Amino acid sequence: MTGTPRIVVLAGGVGGSRFALGVRGALRARGLDDTAAALTVVVNTGDDIWLSGVRLQPDVDSITYALAGVNDAERGWGRRGDSERVNHELQEWGAGWPWFTLGDLDLGTHLARTGWLREGFTPTQVLERMSRRWNLGARLLPMTDAEVDTRVVLDDGTRLHFQEWWTRHRATLAPVGFENPGIDAAAPAPGVIEAIAGADVVLLAPSNPVVSIGPILAVPGIREALRATAAPVVGVSPIIGGKVVRGMADVCLTAIGVETSASAVAALYGARPNGGLLDAWLIAEEDEALADEVAGLGIRSLVRPLWMTDAARQTALGEAALVAASPRERAL
């Protein structure tokens, strides 16, 4: 491939943050200095919520902070070295949620975002403004400018905001489904469809397939764009050795009737020749026995190390995903 490659990553959560870092690292290792011209990350906004009068975008912020190098890598969310004085004061006033922590630096982000939104800027425009602060080495796009927060449906019909179910109850309340009210009338954020259509490679990060990648694919037009793009679509399994890496993706998968396995998630996305999304699927060395099963779905199966425990492994996985885009597994 000549010229600057055009890479699109669909991502959310900690897995998405680490994978975005890995793809950027792989592009830099190839000698590409201006990775921002090459890498577009379409970010899940189903986790978003209004709290204490401000708009929170957890996945957007996690990926922004990670690319900026200011994230709290140990917790997996928020800013490194943050304090919580304002959060404690909010609790004294009985405001917000006592089980949902807002760091002071993080709250500064939320206040800036909310101010711009109330001035009439769209989430896309707000994210573009946010991205100017740091050299992210990537263009970030929200999946949509519409508010389509995720709701968790319990077996008694109760509906909780995803953040309450995830953070307060730690996914211990058994769900029977997930909803994004209003998503059928939503539109992809400006630039999303164009990025997918013009991509050389599209990558599905090893994010939660139900509540991180799922909402992105539910925005009308995005799934169709993935099926139509001339670019190969490569996914990375979020399941290693039959277990989730972190979080509660297994609970989410069970709720929609999908087994917690690398092959079952591949089947959930489906093969492009059969009306699905994937051309290739990276599975962990621990799941090598499932390679034939994935291939039987009509998806090229590649066994690679998937752990992203440090920068070197993140970059190696990013490179593996880029190489997997070639039918002959050559470098782009």
PDB file of C-alpha atoms in Angstrom, residues 116-301:
ATOM      1  CA  TRP A 116     -20.266  23.789  24.766  1.00  0.00           C
ATOM      2  CA  LEU A 117     -23.344  21.601  24.312  1.00  0.00           C
ATOM      3  CA  ARG A 118     -25.523  24.294  25.878  1.00  0.00           C
ATOM      4  CA  GLU A 119     -23.966  26.852  23.534  1.00  0.00           C
ATOM      5  CA  GLY A 120     -25.310  24.771  20.656  1.00  0.00           C
ATOM      6  CA  PHE A 121     -22.302  22.705  19.638  1.00  0.00           C
ATOM      7  CA  THR A 122     -22.931  19.094  18.642  1.00  0.00           C
ATOM      8  CA  PRO A 123     -21.159  16.186  20.368  1.00  0.00           C
ATOM      9  CA  THR A 124     -19.035  15.804  17.231  1.00  0.00           C
ATOM     10  CA  GLN A 125     -17.977  19.438  17.413  1.00  0.00           C
ATOM     11  CA  VAL A 126     -17.363  19.168  21.157  1.00  0.00           C
ATOM     12  CA  LEU A 127     -15.134  16.118  20.690  1.00  0.00           C
ATOM     13  CA  GLU A 128     -13.202  17.918  17.968  1.00  0.00           C
ATOM     14  CA  ARG A 129     -12.620  20.795  20.397  1.00  0.00           C
ATOM     15  CA  MET A 130     -11.567  18.416  23.146  1.00  0.00           C
ATOM     16  CA  SER A 131      -9.112  16.718  20.815  1.00  0.00           C
ATOM     17  CA  ARG A 132      -7.234  19.970  20.220  1.00  0.00           C
ATOM     18  CA  ARG A 133      -5.870  19.991  23.753  1.00  0.00           C
ATOM     19  CA  TRP A 134      -3.599  16.998  23.257  1.00  0.00           C
ATOM     20  CA  ASN A 135      -1.735  15.406  20.383  1.00  0.00           C
ATOM     21  CA  LEU A 136      -3.913  12.309  20.266  1.00  0.00           C
ATOM     22  CA  GLY A 137      -2.556  10.927  17.025  1.00  0.00           C
ATOM     23  CA  ALA A 138      -6.071   9.999  15.949  1.00  0.00           C
ATOM     24  CA  ARG A 139      -9.356  11.555  14.897  1.00  0.00           C
ATOM     25  CA  LEU A 140     -12.153  10.686  17.304  1.00  0.00           C
ATOM     26  CA  LEU A 141     -15.785  10.603  16.234  1.00  0.00           C
ATOM     27  CA  PRO A 142     -18.818   9.806  18.385  1.00  0.00           C
ATOM     28  CA  MET A 143     -21.029   7.145  16.864  1.00  0.00           C
ATOM     29  CA  THR A 144     -23.920   9.626  16.733  1.00  0.00           C
ATOM     30  CA  ASP A 145     -24.791  13.133  17.866  1.00  0.00           C
ATOM     31  CA  ALA A 146     -28.122  11.879  19.249  1.00  0.00           C
ATOM     32  CA  GLU A 147     -28.612  10.968  22.920  1.00  0.00           C
ATOM     33  CA  VAL A 148     -29.198   7.217  22.892  1.00  0.00           C
ATOM     34  CA  ASP A 149     -28.138   6.173  26.394  1.00  0.00           C
ATOM     35  CA  THR A 150     -28.171   2.435  27.120  1.00  0.00           C
ATOM     36  CA  ARG A 151     -30.930   1.043  29.352  1.00  0.00           C
ATOM     37  CA  VAL A 152     -30.742  -2.373  30.962  1.00  0.00           C
ATOM     38  CA  VAL A 153     -33.985  -4.358  31.061  1.00  0.00           C
ATOM     39  CA  LEU A 154     -34.455  -6.632  34.094  1.00  0.00           C
ATOM     40  CA  ASP A 155     -36.732  -9.656  34.203  1.00  0.00           C
ATOM     41  CA  ASP A 156     -39.411  -7.758  36.162  1.00  0.00           C
ATOM     42  CA  GLY A 157     -39.574  -5.088  33.480  1.00  0.00           C
ATOM     43  CA  THR A 158     -37.497  -2.554  35.428  1.00  0.00           C
ATOM     44  CA  ARG A 159     -35.215  -0.417  33.291  1.00  0.00           C
ATOM     45  CA  LEU A 160     -31.984   0.970  34.712  1.00  0.00           C
ATOM     46  CA  HIS A 161     -29.472   3.273  33.114  1.00  0.00           C
ATOM     47  CA  PHE A 162     -26.464   1.206  32.116  1.00  0.00           C
ATOM     48  CA  GLN A 163     -24.193   3.131  34.490  1.00  0.00           C
ATOM     49  CA  GLU A 164     -26.403   2.324  37.478  1.00  0.00           C
ATOM     50  CA  TRP A 165     -26.562  -1.350  36.569  1.00  0.00           C
ATOM     51  CA  TRP A 166     -22.833  -1.571  35.798  1.00  0.00           C
ATOM     52  CA  THR A 167     -21.318   0.634  38.503  1.00  0.00           C
ATOM     53  CA  ARG A 168     -23.757   0.448  41.391  1.00  0.00           C
ATOM     54  CA  HIS A 169     -24.952  -3.138  41.049  1.00  0.00           C
ATOM     55  CA  ARG A 170     -21.808  -4.495  39.355  1.00  0.00           C
ATOM     56  CA  ALA A 171     -24.014  -6.344  36.862  1.00  0.00           C
ATOM     57  CA  THR A 172     -25.369  -8.601  39.613  1.00  0.00           C
ATOM     58  CA  LEU A 173     -28.987  -7.932  38.576  1.00  0.00           C
ATOM     59  CA  ALA A 174     -29.696 -10.405  35.803  1.00  0.00           C
ATOM     60  CA  PRO A 175     -30.660  -8.571  32.607  1.00  0.00           C
ATOM     61  CA  VAL A 176     -32.940  -9.863  29.893  1.00  0.00           C
ATOM     62  CA  GLY A 177     -31.974  -7.256  27.331  1.00  0.00           C
ATOM     63  CA  PHE A 178     -30.489  -3.889  26.504  1.00  0.00           C
ATOM     64  CA  GLU A 179     -32.110  -0.893  24.822  1.00  0.00           C
ATOM     65  CA  ASN A 180     -30.988   2.418  23.366  1.00  0.00           C
ATOM     66  CA  PRO A 181     -34.175   4.497  23.296  1.00  0.00           C
ATOM     67  CA  GLY A 182     -34.340   6.699  20.227  1.00  0.00           C
ATOM     68  CA  ILE A 183     -31.568   4.950  18.345  1.00  0.00           C
ATOM     69  CA  ASP A 184     -33.835   3.985  15.445  1.00  0.00           C
ATOM     70  CA  ALA A 185     -34.217   7.690  14.668  1.00  0.00           C
ATOM     71  CA  ALA A 186     -30.534   8.501  15.230  1.00  0.00           C
ATOM     72  CA  ALA A 187     -28.040   9.176  12.470  1.00  0.00           C
ATOM     73  CA  PRO A 188     -24.323   8.443  12.330  1.00  0.00           C
ATOM     74  CA  ALA A 189     -22.212  11.398  13.400  1.00  0.00           C
ATOM     75  CA  PRO A 190     -20.838  13.462  10.519  1.00  0.00           C
ATOM     76  CA  GLY A 191     -17.822  11.730   9.027  1.00  0.00           C
ATOM     77  CA  VAL A 192     -18.527   8.236  10.321  1.00  0.00           C
ATOM     78  CA  ILE A 193     -20.011   6.743   7.155  1.00  0.00           C
ATOM     79  CA  GLU A 194     -17.458   8.538   4.985  1.00  0.00           C
ATOM     80  CA  ALA A 195     -14.600   7.186   7.102  1.00  0.00           C
ATOM     81  CA  ILE A 196     -15.866   3.609   6.829  1.00  0.00           C
ATOM     82  CA  ALA A 197     -16.539   3.907   3.103  1.00  0.00           C
ATOM     83  CA  GLY A 198     -13.084   5.350   2.434  1.00  0.00           C
ATOM     84  CA  ALA A 199     -11.139   3.072   4.773  1.00  0.00           C
ATOM     85  CA  ASP A 200      -8.357   0.727   3.794  1.00  0.00           C
ATOM     86  CA  VAL A 201      -8.987  -1.330   6.924  1.00  0.00           C
ATOM     87  CA  VAL A 202     -11.823  -1.396   9.489  1.00  0.00           C
ATOM     88  CA  LEU A 203     -11.088  -2.898  12.885  1.00  0.00           C
ATOM     89  CA  LEU A 204     -13.547  -3.958  15.592  1.00  0.00           C
ATOM     90  CA  ALA A 205     -11.777  -3.502  18.919  1.00  0.00           C
ATOM     91  CA  PRO A 206     -11.916  -6.189  21.628  1.00  0.00           C
ATOM     92  CA  SER A 207     -14.597  -4.163  23.404  1.00  0.00           C
ATOM     93  CA  ASN A 208     -17.786  -5.480  24.971  1.00  0.00           C
ATOM     94  CA  PRO A 209     -19.697  -6.718  21.897  1.00  0.00           C
ATOM     95  CA  VAL A 210     -23.096  -6.027  23.476  1.00  0.00           C
ATOM     96  CA  VAL A 211     -22.873  -2.620  25.164  1.00  0.00           C
ATOM     97  CA  SER A 212     -19.785  -1.071  23.533  1.00  0.00           C
ATOM     98  CA  ILE A 213     -19.753  -2.267  19.922  1.00  0.00           C
ATOM     99  CA  GLY A 214     -23.462  -3.168  19.873  1.00  0.00           C
ATOM    100  CA  PRO A 215     -24.755   0.419  20.164  1.00  0.00           C
ATOM    101  CA  ILE A 216     -22.400   1.582  17.403  1.00  0.00           C
ATOM    102  CA  LEU A 217     -23.727  -1.097  15.079  1.00  0.00           C
ATOM    103  CA  ALA A 218     -27.319  -0.218  16.051  1.00  0.00           C
ATOM    104  CA  VAL A 219     -27.028   3.335  14.718  1.00  0.00           C
ATOM    105  CA  PRO A 220     -28.921   3.217  11.394  1.00  0.00           C
ATOM    106  CA  GLY A 221     -26.511   3.118   8.482  1.00  0.00           C
ATOM    107  CA  ILE A 222     -23.350   1.997  10.262  1.00  0.00           C
ATOM    108  CA  ARG A 223     -23.867  -1.751   9.951  1.00  0.00           C
ATOM    109  CA  GLU A 224     -24.803  -1.265   6.303  1.00  0.00           C
ATOM    110  CA  ALA A 225     -21.677   0.833   5.717  1.00  0.00           C
ATOM    111  CA  LEU A 226     -19.522  -1.923   7.189  1.00  0.00           C
ATOM    112  CA  ARG A 227     -21.089  -4.479   4.884  1.00  0.00           C
ATOM    113  CA  ALA A 228     -20.632  -2.231   1.870  1.00  0.00           C
ATOM    114  CA  THR A 229     -17.086  -0.961   2.402  1.00  0.00           C
ATOM    115  CA  ALA A 230     -14.376  -2.248   0.115  1.00  0.00           C
ATOM    116  CA  ALA A 231     -12.043  -2.410   3.114  1.00  0.00           C
ATOM    117  CA  PRO A 232     -11.497  -5.695   4.937  1.00  0.00           C
ATOM    118  CA  VAL A 233     -13.207  -5.789   8.324  1.00  0.00           C
ATOM    119  CA  VAL A 234     -11.114  -7.432  11.036  1.00  0.00           C
ATOM    120  CA  GLY A 235     -12.331  -8.089  14.563  1.00  0.00           C
ATOM    121  CA  VAL A 236     -10.402  -8.937  17.718  1.00  0.00           C
ATOM    122  CA  SER A 237     -11.978 -11.289  20.237  1.00  0.00           C
ATOM    123  CA  PRO A 238     -12.721  -9.802  23.667  1.00  0.00           C
ATOM    124  CA  ILE A 239     -12.815 -13.356  25.057  1.00  0.00           C
ATOM    125  CA  ILE A 240      -9.604 -15.162  25.999  1.00  0.00           C
ATOM    126  CA  GLY A 241      -9.701 -18.765  27.104  1.00  0.00           C
ATOM    127  CA  GLY A 242     -13.472 -18.667  27.435  1.00  0.00           C
ATOM    128  CA  LYS A 243     -13.380 -15.757  29.865  1.00  0.00           C
ATOM    129  CA  VAL A 244     -13.797 -11.999  29.654  1.00  0.00           C
ATOM    130  CA  VAL A 245     -10.606 -10.005  30.110  1.00  0.00           C
ATOM    131  CA  ARG A 246     -12.262  -7.474  32.412  1.00  0.00           C
ATOM    132  CA  GLY A 247     -15.721  -6.133  33.052  1.00  0.00           C
ATOM    133  CA  MET A 248     -18.937  -8.100  32.781  1.00  0.00           C
ATOM    134  CA  ALA A 249     -19.267  -8.867  29.092  1.00  0.00           C
ATOM    135  CA  ASP A 250     -20.149 -12.457  29.959  1.00  0.00           C
ATOM    136  CA  VAL A 251     -23.305 -11.272  31.746  1.00  0.00           C
ATOM    137  CA  CYS A 252     -24.220  -9.156  28.736  1.00  0.00           C
ATOM    138  CA  LEU A 253     -23.646 -12.018  26.311  1.00  0.00           C
ATOM    139  CA  THR A 254     -25.714 -14.413  28.422  1.00  0.00           C
ATOM    140  CA  ALA A 255     -28.576 -11.911  28.434  1.00  0.00           C
ATOM    141  CA  ILE A 256     -28.778 -12.003  24.641  1.00  0.00           C
ATOM    142  CA  GLY A 257     -28.320 -15.773  24.451  1.00  0.00           C
ATOM    143  CA  VAL A 258     -24.695 -15.844  23.307  1.00  0.00           C
ATOM    144  CA  GLU A 259     -22.066 -18.126  24.816  1.00  0.00           C
ATOM    145  CA  THR A 260     -18.948 -16.540  26.314  1.00  0.00           C
ATOM    146  CA  SER A 261     -16.482 -17.840  23.765  1.00  0.00           C
ATOM    147  CA  ALA A 262     -14.369 -16.413  20.968  1.00  0.00           C
ATOM    148  CA  SER A 263     -16.255 -18.396  18.337  1.00  0.00           C
ATOM    149  CA  ALA A 264     -19.695 -17.406  19.650  1.00  0.00           C
ATOM    150  CA  VAL A 265     -18.812 -13.697  19.515  1.00  0.00           C
ATOM    151  CA  ALA A 266     -17.520 -14.200  15.970  1.00  0.00           C
ATOM    152  CA  ALA A 267     -20.865 -15.761  15.090  1.00  0.00           C
ATOM    153  CA  LEU A 268     -22.646 -12.808  16.710  1.00  0.00           C
ATOM    154  CA  TYR A 269     -20.879 -10.428  14.322  1.00  0.00           C
ATOM    155  CA  GLY A 270     -21.189 -12.869  11.428  1.00  0.00           C
ATOM    156  CA  ALA A 271     -19.316 -13.324   8.169  1.00  0.00           C
ATOM    157  CA  ARG A 272     -19.629 -10.684   5.481  1.00  0.00           C
ATOM    158  CA  PRO A 273     -20.312 -13.215   2.718  1.00  0.00           C
ATOM    159  CA  ASN A 274     -23.324 -14.340   4.774  1.00  0.00           C
ATOM    160  CA  GLY A 275     -24.687 -10.886   5.553  1.00  0.00           C
ATOM    161  CA  GLY A 276     -22.520 -10.323   8.626  1.00  0.00           C
ATOM    162  CA  LEU A 277     -19.594  -7.995   9.243  1.00  0.00           C
ATOM    163  CA  LEU A 278     -16.325  -9.892   9.560  1.00  0.00           C
ATOM    164  CA  ASP A 279     -13.725 -10.910   7.017  1.00  0.00           C
ATOM    165  CA  ALA A 280     -11.185 -11.964   9.642  1.00  0.00           C
ATOM    166  CA  TRP A 281     -11.227 -12.634  13.386  1.00  0.00           C
ATOM    167  CA  LEU A 282      -8.272 -12.698  15.749  1.00  0.00           C
ATOM    168  CA  ILE A 283      -8.543 -15.228  18.556  1.00  0.00           C
ATOM    169  CA  ALA A 284      -6.181 -15.864  21.444  1.00  0.00           C
ATOM    170  CA  GLU A 285      -3.609 -18.629  21.579  1.00  0.00           C
ATOM    171  CA  GLU A 286      -5.644 -20.046  24.454  1.00  0.00           C
ATOM    172  CA  ASP A 287      -8.573 -20.484  22.041  1.00  0.00           C
ATOM    173  CA  GLU A 288      -6.670 -22.091  19.165  1.00  0.00           C
ATOM    174  CA  ALA A 289      -8.981 -25.118  19.309  1.00  0.00           C
ATOM    175  CA  LEU A 290     -11.817 -22.839  18.132  1.00  0.00           C
ATOM    176  CA  ALA A 291     -10.060 -21.746  14.933  1.00  0.00           C
ATOM    177  CA  ASP A 292     -11.773 -24.325  12.734  1.00  0.00           C
ATOM    178  CA  GLU A 293     -15.145 -23.437  14.222  1.00  0.00           C
ATOM    179  CA  VAL A 294     -14.610 -19.768  13.344  1.00  0.00           C
ATOM    180  CA  ALA A 295     -13.447 -20.708   9.859  1.00  0.00           C
ATOM    181  CA  GLY A 296     -16.612 -22.756   9.474  1.00  0.00           C
ATOM    182  CA  LEU A 297     -18.595 -19.551   9.887  1.00  0.00           C
ATOM    183  CA  GLY A 298     -16.945 -18.207   6.733  1.00  0.00           C
ATOM    184  CA  ILE A 299     -14.556 -15.958   8.680  1.00  0.00           C
ATOM    185  CA  ARG A 300     -10.780 -16.127   8.338  1.00  0.00           C
ATOM    186  CA  SER A 301      -9.488 -17.167  11.761  1.00  0.00           C
TER     187      SER A 301
END
